[in-house]
XYZ file of C-alpha atoms in Angstrom:
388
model
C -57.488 -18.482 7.178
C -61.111 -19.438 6.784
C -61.494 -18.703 9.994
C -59.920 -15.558 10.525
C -62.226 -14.131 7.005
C -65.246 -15.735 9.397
C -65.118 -13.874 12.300
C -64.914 -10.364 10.130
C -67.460 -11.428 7.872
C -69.946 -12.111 11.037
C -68.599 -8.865 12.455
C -69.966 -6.684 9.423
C -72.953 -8.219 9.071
C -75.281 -5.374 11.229
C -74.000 -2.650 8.619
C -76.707 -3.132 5.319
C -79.400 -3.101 8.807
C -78.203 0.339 10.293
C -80.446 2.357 8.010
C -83.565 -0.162 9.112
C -82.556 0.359 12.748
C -82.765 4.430 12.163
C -86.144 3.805 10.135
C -88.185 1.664 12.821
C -86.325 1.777 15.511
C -85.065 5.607 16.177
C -81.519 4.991 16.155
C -79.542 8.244 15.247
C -76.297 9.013 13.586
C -74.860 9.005 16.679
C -75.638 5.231 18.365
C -74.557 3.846 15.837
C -71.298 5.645 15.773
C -71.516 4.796 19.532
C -71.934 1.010 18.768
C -68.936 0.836 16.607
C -67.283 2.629 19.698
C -68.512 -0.626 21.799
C -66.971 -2.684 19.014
C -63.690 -0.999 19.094
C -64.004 -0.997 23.168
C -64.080 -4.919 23.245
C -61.356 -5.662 20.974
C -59.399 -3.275 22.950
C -59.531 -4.761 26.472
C -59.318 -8.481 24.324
C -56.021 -6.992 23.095
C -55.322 -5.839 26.556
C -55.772 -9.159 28.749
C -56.070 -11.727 26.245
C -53.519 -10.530 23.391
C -50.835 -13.272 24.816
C -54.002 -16.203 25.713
C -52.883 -18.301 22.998
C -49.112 -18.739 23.335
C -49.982 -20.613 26.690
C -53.503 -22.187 25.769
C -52.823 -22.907 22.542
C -53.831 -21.018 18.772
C -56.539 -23.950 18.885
C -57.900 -23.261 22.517
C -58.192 -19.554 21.634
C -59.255 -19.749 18.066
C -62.114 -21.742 19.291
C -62.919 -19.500 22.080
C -63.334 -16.430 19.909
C -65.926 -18.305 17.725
C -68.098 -19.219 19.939
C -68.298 -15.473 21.507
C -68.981 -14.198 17.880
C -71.514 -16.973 18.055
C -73.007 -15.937 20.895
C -73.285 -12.011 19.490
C -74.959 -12.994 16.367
C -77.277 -14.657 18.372
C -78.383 -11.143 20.808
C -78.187 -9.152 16.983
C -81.807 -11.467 16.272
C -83.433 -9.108 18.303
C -82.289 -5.868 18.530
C -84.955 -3.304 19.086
C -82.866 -0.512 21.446
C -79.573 0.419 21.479
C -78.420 -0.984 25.031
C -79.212 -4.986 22.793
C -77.069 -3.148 19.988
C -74.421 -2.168 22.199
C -73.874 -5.368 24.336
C -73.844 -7.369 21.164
C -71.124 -4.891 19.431
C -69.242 -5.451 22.716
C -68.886 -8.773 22.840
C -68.200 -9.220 19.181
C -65.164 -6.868 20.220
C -63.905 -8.704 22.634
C -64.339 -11.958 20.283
C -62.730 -10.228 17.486
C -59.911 -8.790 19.691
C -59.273 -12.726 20.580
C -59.260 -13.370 17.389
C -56.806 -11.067 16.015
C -54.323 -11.991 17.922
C -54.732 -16.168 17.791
C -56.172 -16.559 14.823
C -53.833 -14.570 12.776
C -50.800 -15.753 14.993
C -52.061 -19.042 13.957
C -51.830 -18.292 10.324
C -48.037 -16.903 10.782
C -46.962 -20.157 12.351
C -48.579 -22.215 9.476
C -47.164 -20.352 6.537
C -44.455 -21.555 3.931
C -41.484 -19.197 4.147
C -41.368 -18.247 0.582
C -42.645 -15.971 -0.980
C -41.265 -13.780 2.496
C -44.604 -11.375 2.489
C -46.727 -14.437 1.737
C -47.718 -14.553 6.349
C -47.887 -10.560 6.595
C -50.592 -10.527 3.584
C -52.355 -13.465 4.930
C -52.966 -12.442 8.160
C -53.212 -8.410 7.251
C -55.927 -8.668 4.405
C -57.481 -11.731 6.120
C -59.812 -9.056 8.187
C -60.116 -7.017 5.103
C -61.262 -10.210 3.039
C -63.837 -10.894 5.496
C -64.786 -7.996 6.349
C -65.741 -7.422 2.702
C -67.620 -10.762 2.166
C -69.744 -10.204 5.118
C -70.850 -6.893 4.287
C -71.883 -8.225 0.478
C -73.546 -10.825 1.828
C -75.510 -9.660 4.320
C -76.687 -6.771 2.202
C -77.809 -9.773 -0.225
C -79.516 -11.447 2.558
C -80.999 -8.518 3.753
C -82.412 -6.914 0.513
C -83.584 -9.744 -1.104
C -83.592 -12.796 1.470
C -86.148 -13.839 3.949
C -86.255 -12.543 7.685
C -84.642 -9.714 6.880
C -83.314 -8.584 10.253
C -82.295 -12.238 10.797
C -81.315 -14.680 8.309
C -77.549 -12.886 8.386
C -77.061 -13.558 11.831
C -78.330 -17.181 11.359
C -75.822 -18.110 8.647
C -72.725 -16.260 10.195
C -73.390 -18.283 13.132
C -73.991 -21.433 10.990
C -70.352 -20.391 9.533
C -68.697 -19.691 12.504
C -69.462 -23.360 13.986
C -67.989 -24.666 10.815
C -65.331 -22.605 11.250
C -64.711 -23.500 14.590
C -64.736 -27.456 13.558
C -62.102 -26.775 10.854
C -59.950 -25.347 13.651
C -60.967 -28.507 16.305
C -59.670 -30.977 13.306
C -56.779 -28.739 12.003
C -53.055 -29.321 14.038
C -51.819 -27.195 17.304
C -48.441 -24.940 16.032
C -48.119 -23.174 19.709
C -48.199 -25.971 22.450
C -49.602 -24.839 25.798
C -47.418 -23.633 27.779
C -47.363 -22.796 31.910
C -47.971 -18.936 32.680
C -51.683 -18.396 31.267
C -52.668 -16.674 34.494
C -49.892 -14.195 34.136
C -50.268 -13.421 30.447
C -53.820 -11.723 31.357
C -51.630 -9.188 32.831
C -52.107 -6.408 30.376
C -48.998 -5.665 28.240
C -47.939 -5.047 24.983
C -44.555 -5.857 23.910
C -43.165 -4.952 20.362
C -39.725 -5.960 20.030
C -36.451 -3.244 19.904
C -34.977 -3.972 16.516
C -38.260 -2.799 14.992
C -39.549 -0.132 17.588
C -38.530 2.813 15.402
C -41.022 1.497 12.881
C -43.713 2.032 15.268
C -44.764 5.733 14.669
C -45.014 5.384 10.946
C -47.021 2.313 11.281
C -48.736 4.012 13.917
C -50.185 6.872 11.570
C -50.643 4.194 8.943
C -52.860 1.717 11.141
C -54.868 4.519 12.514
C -55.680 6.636 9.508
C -56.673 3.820 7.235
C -58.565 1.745 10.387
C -60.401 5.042 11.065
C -61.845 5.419 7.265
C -62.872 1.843 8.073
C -64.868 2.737 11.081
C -66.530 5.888 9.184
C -67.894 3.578 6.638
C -69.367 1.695 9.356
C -70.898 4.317 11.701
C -71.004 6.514 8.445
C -71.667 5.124 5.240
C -75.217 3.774 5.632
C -76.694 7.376 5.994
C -74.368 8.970 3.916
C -75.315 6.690 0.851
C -78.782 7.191 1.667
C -78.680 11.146 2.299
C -76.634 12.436 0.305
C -75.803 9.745 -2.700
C -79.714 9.084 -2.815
C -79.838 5.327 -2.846
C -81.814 3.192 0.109
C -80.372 -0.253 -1.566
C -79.307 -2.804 1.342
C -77.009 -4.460 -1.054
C -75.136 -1.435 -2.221
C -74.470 -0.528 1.019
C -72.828 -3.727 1.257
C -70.972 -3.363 -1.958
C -69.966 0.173 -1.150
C -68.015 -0.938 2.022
C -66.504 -4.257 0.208
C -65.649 -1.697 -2.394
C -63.082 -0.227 0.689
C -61.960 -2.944 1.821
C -61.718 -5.600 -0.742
C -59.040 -3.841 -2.989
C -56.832 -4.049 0.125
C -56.477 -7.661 -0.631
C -55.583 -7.210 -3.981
C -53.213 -4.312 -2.914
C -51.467 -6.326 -0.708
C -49.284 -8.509 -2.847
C -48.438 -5.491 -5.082
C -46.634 -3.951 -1.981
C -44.449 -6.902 -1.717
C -42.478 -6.265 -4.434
C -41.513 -3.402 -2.801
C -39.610 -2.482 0.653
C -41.737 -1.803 3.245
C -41.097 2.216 3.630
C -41.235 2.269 -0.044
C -45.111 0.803 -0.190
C -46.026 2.284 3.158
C -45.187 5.719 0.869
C -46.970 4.625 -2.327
C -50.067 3.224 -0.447
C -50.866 5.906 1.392
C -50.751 8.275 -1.922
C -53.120 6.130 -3.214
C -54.812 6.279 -0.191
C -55.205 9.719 0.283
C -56.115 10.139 -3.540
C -58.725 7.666 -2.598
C -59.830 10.328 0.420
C -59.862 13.399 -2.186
C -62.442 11.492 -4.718
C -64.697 10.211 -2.063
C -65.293 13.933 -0.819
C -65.354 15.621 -3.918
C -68.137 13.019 -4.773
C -69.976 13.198 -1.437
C -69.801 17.194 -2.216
C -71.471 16.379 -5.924
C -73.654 13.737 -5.023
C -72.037 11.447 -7.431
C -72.355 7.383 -6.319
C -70.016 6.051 -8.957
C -67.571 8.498 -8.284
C -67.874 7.615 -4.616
C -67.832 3.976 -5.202
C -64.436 4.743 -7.678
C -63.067 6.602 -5.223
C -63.452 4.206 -2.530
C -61.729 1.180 -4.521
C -58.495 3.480 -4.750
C -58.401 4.025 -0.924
C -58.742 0.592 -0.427
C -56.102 -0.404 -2.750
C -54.122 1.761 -0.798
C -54.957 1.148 2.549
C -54.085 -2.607 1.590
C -50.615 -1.517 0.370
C -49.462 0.304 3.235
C -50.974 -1.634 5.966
C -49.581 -5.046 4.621
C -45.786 -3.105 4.312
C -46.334 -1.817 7.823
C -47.286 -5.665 8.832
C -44.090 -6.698 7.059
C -42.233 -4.317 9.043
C -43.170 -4.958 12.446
C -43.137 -8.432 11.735
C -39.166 -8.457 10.467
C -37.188 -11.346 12.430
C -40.207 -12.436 14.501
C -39.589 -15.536 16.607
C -42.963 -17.523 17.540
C -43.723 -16.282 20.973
C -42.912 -13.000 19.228
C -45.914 -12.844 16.727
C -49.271 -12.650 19.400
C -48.108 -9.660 21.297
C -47.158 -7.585 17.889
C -50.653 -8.111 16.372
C -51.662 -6.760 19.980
C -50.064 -4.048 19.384
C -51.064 -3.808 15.574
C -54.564 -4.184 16.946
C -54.257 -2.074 19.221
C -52.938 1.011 17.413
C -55.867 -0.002 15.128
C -59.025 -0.104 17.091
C -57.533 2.711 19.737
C -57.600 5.260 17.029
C -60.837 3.996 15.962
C -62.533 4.290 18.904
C -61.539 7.601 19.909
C -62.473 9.084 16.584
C -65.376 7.582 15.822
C -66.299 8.787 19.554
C -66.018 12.271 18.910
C -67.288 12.300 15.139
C -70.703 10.613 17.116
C -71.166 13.202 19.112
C -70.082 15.740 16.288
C -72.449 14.772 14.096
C -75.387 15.935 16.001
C -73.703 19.442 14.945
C -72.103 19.237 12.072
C -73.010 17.602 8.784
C -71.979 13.958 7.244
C -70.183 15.832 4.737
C -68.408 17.978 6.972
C -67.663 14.862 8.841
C -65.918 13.377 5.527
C -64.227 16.239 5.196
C -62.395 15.944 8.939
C -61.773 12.129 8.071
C -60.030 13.434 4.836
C -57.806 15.496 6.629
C -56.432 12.801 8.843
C -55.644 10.577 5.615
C -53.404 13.831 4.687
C -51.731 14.438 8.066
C -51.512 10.592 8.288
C -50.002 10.367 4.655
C -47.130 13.336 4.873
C -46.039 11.741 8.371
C -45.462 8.293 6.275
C -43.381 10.289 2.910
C -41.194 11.956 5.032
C -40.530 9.023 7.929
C -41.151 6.096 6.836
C -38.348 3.951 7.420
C -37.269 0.107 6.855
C -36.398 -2.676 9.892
C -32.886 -3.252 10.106
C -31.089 -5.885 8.894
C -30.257 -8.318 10.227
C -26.581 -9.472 8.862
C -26.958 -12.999 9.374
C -29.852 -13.283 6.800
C -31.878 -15.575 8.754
C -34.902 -13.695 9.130
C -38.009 -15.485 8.024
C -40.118 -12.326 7.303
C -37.234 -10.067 6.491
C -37.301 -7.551 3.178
């Protein structure tokens, strides 16, 4: 678990310096979009070849891998002064990330106690979200108010990645290598039958609440400075752990539901979440947008963890790296395509009128889960681990 929250803390930590890159370096709206494009681009083709790496190599072999890649991108982010350093480091962060999701949080599945039953889809769903929101606070820290401003973040994540990765050398193997690596880099993604139907649901779910992720990313920085009037490194930080650390807290609370049930109620939170964030953005109104953005995130946390739960129903171990392939997938597909053509719209059309468009996908996104949302079936011998 360390781990997994270490490789999305290091992955957030250019964010608080996007507005410094558009100040002295010239970057526009639209690289950065296009370097969270390059992110999203990485963890794709990761998903793609390497999705399946660590039922043959091992969770250890991979986990291990994928930190030292991250390593190796926080190391190019010390000296980024065009976009073509900004992109190649994105890029291989994405690739290390796209490792990661799949052997890290495999690796947390196979370690979990079976009760409570949501105890591994939380873990290894709001992982990401928990590090992911303690790299972006930290790193605006560091970058406001530390030394080196542009490079003391990239120092330490590295620093914590190599801890991480000795944690993982000293910690025990749950997925002995098998024969077949060679094979497994043949791209495929494999989500088993009895929970297929859940897959356009989660589908809408993943996408829709990964997308507002990316905005805050390519969008946020310039947003909060433009139109919420602030130029503070650490509250851009906080604004973006203000999306995505609610999701951990959200999490459990969908648990005590069944999974269509929160998949519904998280994505009406979610979408109320969408409706405050552009009303503020339209009044110019920072603790309204901050508000806002803690109720999306409490319900992004919701209904991804339920939609986790669901896919996850009945998993056997070789089972559990090719569906976070395809969770990751769906995830960082959507991502990338949007935040592709929001880049290039934004040399057109406003930031606001780019919220706006992002809003409307949280509604088309949230009727599609009310009115299909569905649970796994049951299976009648009760022996599922991760079952409802």
């Amino acid at each position: 678990m360390v781990s997994l929250v270490a490789s999305f803390a290091a992955l957030v930590t250019p964010i608080p310096l996007f507005n410094t890159y558009r100040a002295e370096d010239g970057f526009t709206n639209a690289d950065i979009a296009l370097a969270v494009v390059a992110n999203s681009v990485g963890t794709i083709a990761a998903l793609l070849v390497l999705g399946q790496l660590s039922n043959h190599l091992g969770r250890r072999r991979a986990a291990i891998a994928s930190l030292g890649l991250l390593v190796l991108g926080c190391l190019l982010l010390l000296n980024v002064h065009d976009i073509g350093t900004l992109l190649a480091a994105r890029l291989l962060m994405g690739v290390a990330v796209g490792l990661a999701s799949s052997s890290l949080t495999s690796y947390i599945v196979d370690a979990a106690p079976s009760r409570p039953t949501w105890l591994a889809s939380v873990a290894s769903s709001q992982g990401p979200m928990l590090g992911l929101s303690v790299g972006a606070i930290a790193s605006g820290a560091l970058v406001q108010f530390g030394p080196w401003p542009r490079h003391l973040i990239y120092l330490v994540a590295a620093a914590l990645l190599v801890l991480s990765a000795v944690l993982i050398v000293i910690s025990p193997e749950t997925a002995h290598p098998t024969p077949g690596a060679w094979r497994s880099l043949v791209p495929r993604v494999r989500v088993p039958a009895r929970v297929r139907h859940l897959l356009p649901v989660a589908a809408a779910v993943f996408v829709a609440t990964w997308t507002t992720g990316a905005f805050f990313q390519a969008f946020m920085p310039a947003l909060v400075e433009d139109q919420l009037h602030t130029h503070s490194s650490l509250i851009l930080g906080l604004v973006f752990a203000a999306y995505m650390a609610p999701s951990v807290l959200g999490a459990p609370l969908g648990g005590r539901f069944t999974s269509a049930a929160a998949q519904r109620t998280g994505m009406l939170i979610f979408l109320a979440g969408w409706i405050g964030i552009i009303a503020a953005v339209d009044v110019g109104a920072l603790a309204l947008f901050v508000a806002a953005t803690i109720v999306a995130g409490a319900g992004q946390g919701i209904a991804i963890s339920a939609a986790t739960r669901g896919l996850l129903y009945g998993s056997a171990l070789a089972d559990r790296a090719p569906i976070f392939s395809a969770i990751y997938l769906l995830c960082y597909v959507g991502a990338a395509i949007l935040s592709f053509i929001s880049g290039q719209l934004s040399n057109t059309f406003s930031l606001p009128q780019i919220a706006l468009g992002y809003g409307t996908l949280a509604l088309v996104a949230t009727v599609i889960t009310v009115l299909a949302a569905r649970n796994p079936h049951i299976d009648p011998t009760g022996n599922s681990r991760l079952g409802e």
